[in-house]
Every structure is written in structure tokens, then in C-alpha cells.
Coordinates of C-alpha atoms and ligand atoms in Angstrom, one line a residue:
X1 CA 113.9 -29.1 166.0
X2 CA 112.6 -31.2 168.9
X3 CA 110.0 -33.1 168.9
X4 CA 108.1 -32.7 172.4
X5 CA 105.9 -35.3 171.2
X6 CA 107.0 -38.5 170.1
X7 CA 107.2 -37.7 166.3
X8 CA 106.1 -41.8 165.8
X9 CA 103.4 -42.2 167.8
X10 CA 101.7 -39.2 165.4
X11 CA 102.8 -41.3 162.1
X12 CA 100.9 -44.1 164.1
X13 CA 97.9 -42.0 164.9
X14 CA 98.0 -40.4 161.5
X15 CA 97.7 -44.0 159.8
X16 CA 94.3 -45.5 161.5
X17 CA 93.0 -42.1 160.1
X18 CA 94.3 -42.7 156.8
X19 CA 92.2 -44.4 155.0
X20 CA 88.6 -42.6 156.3
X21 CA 91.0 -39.4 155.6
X22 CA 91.7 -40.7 151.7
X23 CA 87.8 -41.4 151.1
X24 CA 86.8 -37.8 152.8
X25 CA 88.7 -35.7 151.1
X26 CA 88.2 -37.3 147.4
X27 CA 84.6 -36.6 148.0
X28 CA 84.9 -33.4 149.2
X29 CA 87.3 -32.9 145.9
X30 CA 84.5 -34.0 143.6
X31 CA 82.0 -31.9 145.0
X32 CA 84.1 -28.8 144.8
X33 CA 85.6 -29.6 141.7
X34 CA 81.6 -29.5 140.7
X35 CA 81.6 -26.2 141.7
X36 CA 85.0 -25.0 140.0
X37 CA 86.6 -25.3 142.9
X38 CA 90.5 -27.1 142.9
X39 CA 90.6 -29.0 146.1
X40 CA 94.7 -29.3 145.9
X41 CA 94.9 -25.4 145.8
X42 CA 92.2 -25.5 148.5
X43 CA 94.8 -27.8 150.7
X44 CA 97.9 -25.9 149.6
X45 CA 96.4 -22.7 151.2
X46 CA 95.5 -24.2 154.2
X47 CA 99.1 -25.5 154.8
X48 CA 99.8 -21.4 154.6
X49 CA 98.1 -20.6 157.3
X50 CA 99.6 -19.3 160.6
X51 CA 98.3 -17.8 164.1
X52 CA 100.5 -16.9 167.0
X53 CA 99.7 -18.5 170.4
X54 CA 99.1 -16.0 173.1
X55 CA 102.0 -17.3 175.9
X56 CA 99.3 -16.8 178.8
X57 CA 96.7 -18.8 176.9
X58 CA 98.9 -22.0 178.0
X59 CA 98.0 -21.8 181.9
X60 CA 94.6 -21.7 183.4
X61 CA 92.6 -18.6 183.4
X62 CA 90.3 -17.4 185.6
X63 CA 87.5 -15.0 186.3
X64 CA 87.3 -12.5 188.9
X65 CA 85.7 -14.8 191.2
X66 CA 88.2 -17.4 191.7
X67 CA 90.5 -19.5 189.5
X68 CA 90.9 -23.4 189.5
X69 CA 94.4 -24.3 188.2
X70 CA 95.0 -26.8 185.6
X71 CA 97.1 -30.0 186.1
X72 CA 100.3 -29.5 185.0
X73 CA 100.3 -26.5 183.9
X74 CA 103.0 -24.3 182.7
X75 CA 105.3 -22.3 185.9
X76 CA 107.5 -20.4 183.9
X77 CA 107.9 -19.2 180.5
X78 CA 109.9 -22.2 179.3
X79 CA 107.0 -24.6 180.5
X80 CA 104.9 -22.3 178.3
X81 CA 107.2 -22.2 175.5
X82 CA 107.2 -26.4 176.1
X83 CA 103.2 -26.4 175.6
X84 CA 103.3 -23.8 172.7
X85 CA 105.7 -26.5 170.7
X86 CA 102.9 -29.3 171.3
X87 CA 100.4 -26.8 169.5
X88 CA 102.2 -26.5 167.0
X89 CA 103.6 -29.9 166.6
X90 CA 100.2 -31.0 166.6
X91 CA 98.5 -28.7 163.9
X92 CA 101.5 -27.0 162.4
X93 CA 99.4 -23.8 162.5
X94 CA 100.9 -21.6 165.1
X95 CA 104.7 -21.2 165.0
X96 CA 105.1 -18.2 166.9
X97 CA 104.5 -17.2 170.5
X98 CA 103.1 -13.5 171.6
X99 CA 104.5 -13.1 175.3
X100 CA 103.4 -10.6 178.0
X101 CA 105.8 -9.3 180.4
X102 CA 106.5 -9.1 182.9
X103 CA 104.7 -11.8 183.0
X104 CA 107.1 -13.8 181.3
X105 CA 110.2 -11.4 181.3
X106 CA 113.7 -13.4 180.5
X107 CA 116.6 -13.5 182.8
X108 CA 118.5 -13.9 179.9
X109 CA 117.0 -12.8 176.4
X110 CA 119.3 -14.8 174.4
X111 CA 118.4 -18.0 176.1
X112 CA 114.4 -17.6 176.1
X113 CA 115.0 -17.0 172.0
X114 CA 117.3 -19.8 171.6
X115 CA 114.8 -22.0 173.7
X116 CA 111.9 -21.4 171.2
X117 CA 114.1 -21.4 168.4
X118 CA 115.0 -25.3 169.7
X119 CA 111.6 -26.1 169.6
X120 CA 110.6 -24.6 166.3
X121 CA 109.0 -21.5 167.8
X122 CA 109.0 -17.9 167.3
X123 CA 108.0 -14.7 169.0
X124 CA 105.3 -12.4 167.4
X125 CA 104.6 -9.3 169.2
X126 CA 105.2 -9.0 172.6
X127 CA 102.8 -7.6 174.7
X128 CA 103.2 -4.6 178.1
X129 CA 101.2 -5.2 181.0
X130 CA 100.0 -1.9 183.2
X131 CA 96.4 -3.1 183.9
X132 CA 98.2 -4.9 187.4
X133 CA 101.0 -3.7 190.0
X134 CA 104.1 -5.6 189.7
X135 CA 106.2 -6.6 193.2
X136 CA 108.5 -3.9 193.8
X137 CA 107.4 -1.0 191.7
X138 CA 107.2 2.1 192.4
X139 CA 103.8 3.7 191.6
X140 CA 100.5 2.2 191.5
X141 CA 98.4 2.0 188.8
X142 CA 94.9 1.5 190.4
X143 CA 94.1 5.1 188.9
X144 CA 95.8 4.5 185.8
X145 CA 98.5 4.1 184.1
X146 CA 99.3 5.7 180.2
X147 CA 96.6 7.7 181.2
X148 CA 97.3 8.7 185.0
X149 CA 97.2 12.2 185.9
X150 CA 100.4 11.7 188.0
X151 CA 103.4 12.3 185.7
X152 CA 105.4 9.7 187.9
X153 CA 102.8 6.7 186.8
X154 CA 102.9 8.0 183.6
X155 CA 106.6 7.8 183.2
X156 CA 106.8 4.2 185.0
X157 CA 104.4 2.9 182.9
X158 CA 106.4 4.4 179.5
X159 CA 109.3 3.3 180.5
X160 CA 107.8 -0.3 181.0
X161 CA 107.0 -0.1 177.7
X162 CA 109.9 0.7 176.2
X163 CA 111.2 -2.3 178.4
X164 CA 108.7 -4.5 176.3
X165 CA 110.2 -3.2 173.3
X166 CA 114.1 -3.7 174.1
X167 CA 113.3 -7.6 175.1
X168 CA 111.3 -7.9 172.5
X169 CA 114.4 -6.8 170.0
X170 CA 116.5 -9.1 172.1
X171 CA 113.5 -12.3 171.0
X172 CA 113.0 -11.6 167.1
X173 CA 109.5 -9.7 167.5
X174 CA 108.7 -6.7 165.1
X175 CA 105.1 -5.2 167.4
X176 CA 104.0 -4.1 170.6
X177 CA 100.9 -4.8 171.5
X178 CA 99.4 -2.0 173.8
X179 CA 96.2 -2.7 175.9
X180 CA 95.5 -0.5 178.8
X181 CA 92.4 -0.8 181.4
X182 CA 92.5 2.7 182.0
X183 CA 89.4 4.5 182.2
X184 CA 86.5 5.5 184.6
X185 CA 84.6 3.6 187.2
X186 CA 82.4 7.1 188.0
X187 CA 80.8 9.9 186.1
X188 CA 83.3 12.7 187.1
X189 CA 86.2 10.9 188.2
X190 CA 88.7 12.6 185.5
X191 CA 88.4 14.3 182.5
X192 CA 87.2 12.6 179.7
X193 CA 89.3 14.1 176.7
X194 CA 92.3 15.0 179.5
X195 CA 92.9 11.1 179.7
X196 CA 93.1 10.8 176.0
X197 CA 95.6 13.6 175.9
X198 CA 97.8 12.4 178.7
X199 CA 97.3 8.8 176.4
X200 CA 98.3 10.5 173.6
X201 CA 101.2 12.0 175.2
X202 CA 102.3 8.8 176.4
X203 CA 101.7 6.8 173.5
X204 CA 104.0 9.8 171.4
X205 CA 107.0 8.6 173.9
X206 CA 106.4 5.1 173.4
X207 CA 105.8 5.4 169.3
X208 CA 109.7 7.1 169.2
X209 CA 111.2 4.3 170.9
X210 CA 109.9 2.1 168.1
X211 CA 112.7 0.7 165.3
X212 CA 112.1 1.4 162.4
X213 CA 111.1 -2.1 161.3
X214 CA 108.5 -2.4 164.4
X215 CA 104.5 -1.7 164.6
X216 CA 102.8 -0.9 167.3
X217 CA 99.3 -2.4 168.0
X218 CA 96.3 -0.5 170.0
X219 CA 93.9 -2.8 171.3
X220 CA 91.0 -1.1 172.0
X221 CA 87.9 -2.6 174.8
X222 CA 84.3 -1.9 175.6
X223 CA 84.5 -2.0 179.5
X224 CA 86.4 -3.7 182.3
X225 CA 88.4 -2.7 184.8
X226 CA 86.7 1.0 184.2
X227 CA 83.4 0.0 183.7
X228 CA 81.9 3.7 183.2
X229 CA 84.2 5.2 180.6
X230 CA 87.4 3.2 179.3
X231 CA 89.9 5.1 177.9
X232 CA 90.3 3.4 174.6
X233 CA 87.0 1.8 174.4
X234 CA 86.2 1.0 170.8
X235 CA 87.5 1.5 166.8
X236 CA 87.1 4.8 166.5
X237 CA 88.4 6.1 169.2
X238 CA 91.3 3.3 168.8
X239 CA 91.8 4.5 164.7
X240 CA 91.8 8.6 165.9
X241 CA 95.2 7.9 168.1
X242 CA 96.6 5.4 165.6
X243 CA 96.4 7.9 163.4
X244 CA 97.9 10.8 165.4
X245 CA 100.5 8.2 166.0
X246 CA 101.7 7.9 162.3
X247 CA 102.2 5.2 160.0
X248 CA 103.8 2.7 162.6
X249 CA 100.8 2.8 164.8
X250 CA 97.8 0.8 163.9
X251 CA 94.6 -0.8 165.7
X252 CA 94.4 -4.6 166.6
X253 CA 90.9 -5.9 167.3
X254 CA 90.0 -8.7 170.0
X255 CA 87.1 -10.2 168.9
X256 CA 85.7 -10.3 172.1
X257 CA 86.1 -6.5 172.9
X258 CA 82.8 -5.3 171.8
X259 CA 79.0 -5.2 172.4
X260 CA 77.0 -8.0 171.7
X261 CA 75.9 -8.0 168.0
X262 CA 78.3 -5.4 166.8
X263 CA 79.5 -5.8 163.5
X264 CA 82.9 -7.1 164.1
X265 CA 83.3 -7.5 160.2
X266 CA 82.4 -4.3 159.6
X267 CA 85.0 -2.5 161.5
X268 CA 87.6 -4.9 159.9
X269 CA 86.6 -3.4 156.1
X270 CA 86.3 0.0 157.4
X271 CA 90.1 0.2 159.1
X272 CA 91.8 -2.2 156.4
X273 CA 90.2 0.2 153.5
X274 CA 91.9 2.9 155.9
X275 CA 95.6 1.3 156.1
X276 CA 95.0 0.6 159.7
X277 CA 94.3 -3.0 160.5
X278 CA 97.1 -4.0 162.3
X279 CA 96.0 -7.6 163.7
X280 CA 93.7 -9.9 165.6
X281 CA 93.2 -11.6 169.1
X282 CA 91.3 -14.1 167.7
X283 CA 88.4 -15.7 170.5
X284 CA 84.6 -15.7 170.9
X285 CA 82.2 -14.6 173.0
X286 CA 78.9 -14.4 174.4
X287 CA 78.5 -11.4 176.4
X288 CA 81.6 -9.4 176.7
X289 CA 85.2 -10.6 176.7
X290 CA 84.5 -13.9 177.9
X291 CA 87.7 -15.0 175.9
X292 CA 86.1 -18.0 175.1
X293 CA 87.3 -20.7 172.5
X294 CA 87.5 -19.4 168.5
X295 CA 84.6 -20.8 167.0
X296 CA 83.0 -21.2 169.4
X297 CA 79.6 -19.3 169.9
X298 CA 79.8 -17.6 166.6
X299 CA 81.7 -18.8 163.9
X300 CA 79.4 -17.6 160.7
X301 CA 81.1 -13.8 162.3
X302 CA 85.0 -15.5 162.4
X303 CA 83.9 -16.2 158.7
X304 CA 82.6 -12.7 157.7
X305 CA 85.7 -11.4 159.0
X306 CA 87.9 -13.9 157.2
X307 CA 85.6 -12.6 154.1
X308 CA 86.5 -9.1 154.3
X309 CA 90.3 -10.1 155.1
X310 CA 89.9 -12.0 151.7
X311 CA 88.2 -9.4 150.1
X312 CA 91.1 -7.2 151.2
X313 CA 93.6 -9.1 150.5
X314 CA 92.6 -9.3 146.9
X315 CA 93.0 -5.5 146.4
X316 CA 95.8 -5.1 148.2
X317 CA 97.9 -8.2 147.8
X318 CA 101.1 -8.9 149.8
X319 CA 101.3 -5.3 151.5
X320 CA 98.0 -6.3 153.4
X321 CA 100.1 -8.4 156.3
X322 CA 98.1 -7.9 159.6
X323 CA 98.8 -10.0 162.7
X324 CA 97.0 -13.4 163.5
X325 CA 96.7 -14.2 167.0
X326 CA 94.9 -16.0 169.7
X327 CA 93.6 -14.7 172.6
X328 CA 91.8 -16.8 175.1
X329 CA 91.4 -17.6 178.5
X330 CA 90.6 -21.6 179.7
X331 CA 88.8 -22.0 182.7
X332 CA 87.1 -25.9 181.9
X333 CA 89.2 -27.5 179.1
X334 CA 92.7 -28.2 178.8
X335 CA 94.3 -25.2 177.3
X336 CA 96.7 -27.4 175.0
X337 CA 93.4 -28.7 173.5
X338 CA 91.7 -25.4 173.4
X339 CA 94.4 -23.8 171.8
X340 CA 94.5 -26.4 168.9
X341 CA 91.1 -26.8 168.2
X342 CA 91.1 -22.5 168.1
X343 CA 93.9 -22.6 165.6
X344 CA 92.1 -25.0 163.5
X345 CA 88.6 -22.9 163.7
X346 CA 90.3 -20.0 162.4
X347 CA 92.1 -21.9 159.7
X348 CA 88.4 -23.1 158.7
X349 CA 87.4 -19.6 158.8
X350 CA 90.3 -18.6 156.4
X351 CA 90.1 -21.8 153.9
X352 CA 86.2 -21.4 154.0
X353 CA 86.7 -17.3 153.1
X354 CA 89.0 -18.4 150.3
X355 CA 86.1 -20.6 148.2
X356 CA 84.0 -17.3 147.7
X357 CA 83.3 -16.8 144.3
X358 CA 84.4 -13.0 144.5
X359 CA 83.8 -12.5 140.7
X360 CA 80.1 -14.0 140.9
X361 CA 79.4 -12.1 144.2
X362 CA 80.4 -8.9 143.1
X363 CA 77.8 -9.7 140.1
X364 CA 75.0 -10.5 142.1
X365 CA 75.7 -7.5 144.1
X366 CA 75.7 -5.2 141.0
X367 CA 72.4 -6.5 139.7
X368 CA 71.1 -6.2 143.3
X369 CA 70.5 -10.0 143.5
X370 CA 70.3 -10.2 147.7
X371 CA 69.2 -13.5 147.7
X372 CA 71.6 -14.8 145.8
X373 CA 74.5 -13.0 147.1
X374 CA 74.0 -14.0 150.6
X375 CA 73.8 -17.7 149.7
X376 CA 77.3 -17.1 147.5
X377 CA 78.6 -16.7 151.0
X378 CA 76.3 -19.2 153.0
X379 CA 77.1 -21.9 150.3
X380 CA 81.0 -21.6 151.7
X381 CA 80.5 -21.3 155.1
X382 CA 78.4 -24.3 155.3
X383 CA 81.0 -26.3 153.3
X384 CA 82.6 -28.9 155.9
X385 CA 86.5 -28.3 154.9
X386 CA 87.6 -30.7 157.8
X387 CA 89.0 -33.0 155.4
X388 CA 91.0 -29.8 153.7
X389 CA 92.6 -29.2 156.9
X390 CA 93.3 -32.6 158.0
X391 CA 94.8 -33.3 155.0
X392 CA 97.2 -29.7 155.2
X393 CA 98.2 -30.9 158.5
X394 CA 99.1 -34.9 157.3
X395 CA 101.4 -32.7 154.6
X396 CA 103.3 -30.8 157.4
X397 CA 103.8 -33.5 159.1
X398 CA 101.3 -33.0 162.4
X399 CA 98.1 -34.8 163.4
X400 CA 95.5 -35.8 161.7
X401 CA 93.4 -35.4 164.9
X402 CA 94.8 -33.0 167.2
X403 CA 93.5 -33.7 169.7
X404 CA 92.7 -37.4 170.0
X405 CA 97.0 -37.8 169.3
X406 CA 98.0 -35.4 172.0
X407 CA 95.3 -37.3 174.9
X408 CA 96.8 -40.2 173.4
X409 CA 100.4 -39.2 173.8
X410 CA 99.8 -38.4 177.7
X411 CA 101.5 -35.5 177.7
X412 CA 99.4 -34.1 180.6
X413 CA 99.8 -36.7 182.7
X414 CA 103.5 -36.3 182.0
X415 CA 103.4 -32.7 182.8
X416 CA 101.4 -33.1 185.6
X417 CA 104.2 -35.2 187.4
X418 CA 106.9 -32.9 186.4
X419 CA 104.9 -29.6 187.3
X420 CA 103.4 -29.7 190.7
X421 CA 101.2 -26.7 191.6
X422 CA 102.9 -24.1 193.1
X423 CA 101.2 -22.4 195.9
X424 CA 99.5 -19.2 195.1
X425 CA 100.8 -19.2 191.2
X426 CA 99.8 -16.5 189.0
X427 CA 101.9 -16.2 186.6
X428 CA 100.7 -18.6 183.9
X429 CA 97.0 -17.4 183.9
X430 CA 95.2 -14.1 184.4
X431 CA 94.1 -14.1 188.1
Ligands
RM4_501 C1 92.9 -8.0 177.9 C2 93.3 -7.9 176.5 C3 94.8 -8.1 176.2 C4 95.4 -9.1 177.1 C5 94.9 -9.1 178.5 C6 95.5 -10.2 179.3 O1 91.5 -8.1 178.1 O2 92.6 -8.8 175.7 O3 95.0 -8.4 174.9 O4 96.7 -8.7 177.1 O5 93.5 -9.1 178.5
MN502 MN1 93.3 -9.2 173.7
MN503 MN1 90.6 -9.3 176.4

């Protein structure tokens, strides 16, 4: 495997933290240990932990005012791939890659998997884009696309997806990820059930192209581009066609796809007791999608949700698999660093979810002990694991500080000289 960065300047980095490191984590083991708590098994989960990077995540984002690229950022999907194998070198937390085409659609299959496969990287699902015209296509989708009351759109759009699928076989991945804008913008402006049948129809062709070893994910959004009605605008709506679908089809939720204050957690019991939690775009946000950072705004709700997935987990064992992935958009950091620090919120979130006493909580829920039970789960969440997760990533072999050894390696600056803005680029962002 290669080592974008250099593999000794992170032994180098690793060692000034060392010693604080050592002192950190043996008090942190004493206190748990104080609470029955094994700090080793702690660590050993930690070094489990894996969330795919979202491929368009590595360049610059944007909002629908303007967009201010990035130095150096990535061109192509190689340059992407290239960034993807510093995340992971760095926090040894996110060996797969979920692309979007045609944003990033191969040339040459074969060489795009052999390229990530080089640099220690693999694809997770791959995701269809028919929220935006492509150059050269034949139909638009401005009033639609799975949803479109033109057959013609309709079929264009399918067979787009089916496209997605075929590369995606061609790259190692085993979903599809399915997010459509489509929707409303007026009261009247098409039928409201009429677009979820035409969906459904479209999602039927779609769902029979699928191997038999494949998933497909429906992501499901409050608003934006249709800001009256969207299509597939929430959970329930998102777990009805699922379920048409059949047993392939299952709902992936972006965190930042709801209303303010929803209970994200909530919906993540109700469709895992259901069979139908299929995955995660992991992010945060404020007011709608904002995309912003994991972590970031709330991460007491990243925890709740890593408590039901442990609480699910515990019932269903290894046959409850879904899908970890980012899904962000960086306007004002550097999305290398954004997309580490992420990785490592939602590690916290998972290592934090693991020290709940799920035996004592189930008691103080039985004997109606509120008080109690809610500071069973407080007591974890305010637990500082940092030294837990510093110390899994020293095991693997990555940094000790993420971020401090990749602005110390200079990578950017590197980039920067190697990747000079190309006029008018959208490819590696969302413009
Ligand atoms: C959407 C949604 C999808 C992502 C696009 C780029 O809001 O989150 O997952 O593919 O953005
Ligand atoms: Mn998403
Ligand atoms: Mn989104």
C-alpha cells in the first residue's frame, strides 16, 4: 500500500505525543476500570471502527450563492481518491470511498479500482446523480427525473441508474444509493400520489437490475430543490417504498435531512426494529441540510443514535450491518481536515455508545427510575474517550493527532502546486 504521507514523519509526530498519550489513557483506564469498565476492550473496539468517505466531500462545496474553491483541491477522481488515502492514513477509520457519478464516472473501471486498491482504499456504495443535467444528455430533468411525468426522463434517468450499478460491479461496491430532488415547488404542480407511483415504477426497474448480493439505499429529504412537496421527503414515506421494493431495498438516513429537533434517534430504532435501516450519511446541522461537520452542532443526537445502533446491535448481532458514511459539504475548512476530525466524532460517538451499562439501564427503566436512567447515558456521553481513540489509531499505525501531522506534512501546499485551479471546475464540489 502507498503511503501518500510520509509513513516516518507520523512515527515522528506520533512520539512527541507519546508520553502525554501514555499518562492520558492510564487515567482514563483507572477511572473506567472504577466503573467496570475494561479500557483495552474499550481501545480494541475503537480500532473496529469504519466510515466510508463520501468522494465529493474531498473538493470544496458550495451553497447556492457562490462557491470559493479550495487550494489544491482534487480535479479528477484520482486526485480525490489521493486525498481519501490521506484520511485514512491519518485516522485509519475510513477505508472505503462512496463515489457519485457521473461525477466521477471511470474511463476505465478496472484502473479507478486498482488505483484505490494501491492506496489501501475501497469503494462502498456508489451513488446516481439526477438532481442536475449532464453535458450531452438527452432530456432534462428540471421537472423531474424518477418521478417525471415524461416516460422519456423517466427512462434516462433508469437507465442512468442501472449505469451506476454496472460501474459500480466493475469497482467492488455491493449498494446504490438513490437520492432524488424530485418534488414540487407549487401547490398543484403534479399529482401528489401520481409522482410516488411513477417513483415506484421507476424504482421497480431499477430494484431488478440489482445482483443478488447488492442493496439498494433510499435517502429520503425534507425540502430542497422542491421546496413545496419533495417526493421522498421523510421516513415514512422513505420505509412505504422500501418496502414495496422487497427485501433488497432499505432506507439510509442523512442526518441532516430533517426538521430541526426531529428525533433523528428515534427513526433509527423504529426502521432497525423493522429490518430496514440500511445506512447513514453521517453530518450535522443547524437548520436544514447545512452538511456541516459530524459533531459538530449536536453531538449528544450523533450519540443517541450510536445508542440505539448499540442497543440494536445487541439484539440482533452480526445480521444488523448498516452502512457508515460521511456526508458533508466544506465551504471554510480544509476538507482533508474536516473529513478526519468527522471520522473521529463518529468513532467517539460509537466508543461512547459502547460504555452504556445496557443491563443497569434496562433496570432503571423497569423500575421507572428516569433520573437515573438518563444520567446512565449522560455519564457516557460526557466521558472524554480521546485518549481511547488516539491510542486505536497509534495501534493501526496512523496519527496520533490528525490533524496537527497532516498540516505538518504540507500536503496542501504540495497539492496546491500540483493542482492548479481549473477555470469554472465543478466537478469536485456541489456547485
Ligand atoms: C443530497 C444528498 C445526497 C448527496 C447529494 C450531493 O442532499 O445528501 O446524499 O448525494 O446531496
Ligand atoms: Mn446524503
Ligand atoms: Mn444532503
Amino acid at each position: 500500500m502507498t503511503s501518500v504521507i510520509d509513513a516516518g514523519l507520523v512515527a515522528d509526530q506520533n512520539a512527541r505525543h507519546h508520553a502525554q498519550l501514555q499518562a492520558d489513557y492510564d487515567a482514563l483506564g483507572g477511572m473506567l476500570s472504577r466503573r467496570g469498565l475494561d479500557i483495552e476492550q474499550l481501545t480494541a473496539l475503537a480500532q473496529t471502527f469504519a466510515v466510508a468517505v463520501p468522494s465529493w466531500g474531498a473538493g470544496t462545496g458550495g451553497t447556492r450563492f457562490a462557491r470559493f474553491p479550495g487550494r489544491g483541491e482534487p480535479r479528477n477522481v484520482f486526485e480525490k481518491l489521493e486525498d481519501c488515502a490521506v484520511i485514512h492514513q491519518l485516522t485509519r477509520a475510513t477505508p472505503s470511498v462512496s463515489p457519485h457519478f457521473p461525477w466521477d464516472k471511470p474511463t476505465d473501471t478496472a484502473e479507478l479500482r486498482e488505483t484505490a486498491r494501491a492506496l489501501g482504499l475501497v469503494f462502498d456504495a456508489v451513488n446516481s446523480n439526477t438532481f442536475q443535467d449532464q453535458q450531452g444528455q438527452d432530456q432534462t430533468y428540471k421537472f423531474g427525473s424518477l418521478t417525471s411525468n415524461s416516460a422519456a426522463v423517466r427512462a434516462q434517468a433508469i437507465a442512468h441508474n442501472i449505469d451506476c450499478i454496472e460501474i459500480g460491479q466493475g469497482i467492488g461496491s455491493k449498494a446504490l444509493t438513490v437520492w432524488v430532488g424530485d418534488g414540487a415547488n407549487f401547490p398543484g404542480q403534479h399529482n401528489l400520489r401520481g409522482a410516488l407511483e411513477r417513483y415506484l415504477d421507476s424504482m421497480r426497474e431499477i430494484y431488478a437490475a440489482l445482483p443478488s448480493d447488492w442493496n439498494v439505499f433510499i435517502e429520503h429529504k425534507l425540502f430542497e430543490p422542491a421546496f413545496y412537496a419533495t417526493t421522498i421527503a421523510d421516513w415514512g414515506t422513505s420505509f412505504a417504498c422500501a418496502t414495496e421494493l422487497g427485501p433488497k431495498a432499505k432506507c439510509l438516513v442523512d442526518l441532516g435531512h430533517h426538521a430541526p429537533n426531529t428525533n433523528i434517534e428515534m427513526i433509527v430504532a423504529r426502521l432497525a426494529q423493522f429490518g430496514k435501516l440500511g445506512g447513514f450519511h453521517f453530518n450535522d446541522s443547524k437548520y436544514g441540510d447545512d452538511d456541516l461537520d459530524s459533531g459538530s452542532i449536536n453531538p449528544f443526537q450523533l450519540f443517541l443514535v450510536f445508542n440505539e445502533l448499540a442497543d440494536a446491535a445487541k439484539r440482533e448481532g452480526d445480521a444488523f450491518n448498516p452502512a457508515y458514511m460521511l456526508d458533508q459539504s466544506h465551504n471554510v475548512t480544509d476538507p482533508i481536515e474536516s473529513l478526519m476530525s468527522s471520522a473521529v466524532e463518529v468513532q467517539r460517538a460509537f466508543v461512547q455508545s459502547a460504555m452504556v451499562d445496557r443491563v443497569a439501564l434496562a433496570g432503571l427503566q423497569e423500575q421507572n427510575d428516569v433520573l437515573e436512567a438518563a444520567q446512565t447515558l449522560k455519564r457516557a456521553f460526557r466521558t472524554d474517550v480521546s485518549p481511547i481513540l488516539a491510542m486505536a489509531r497509534v495501534r493501526l499505525g496512523a496519527a496520533a493527532d490528525p490533524v496537527a501531522c497532516y498540516r505538518a506534512s504540507g500536503y496542501r501546499d504540495r497539492v496546491a502546486g500540483l493542482r492548479p485551479v481549473k477555470p469554472g471546475a465543478s466537478s469536485s464540489g456541489i456547485v
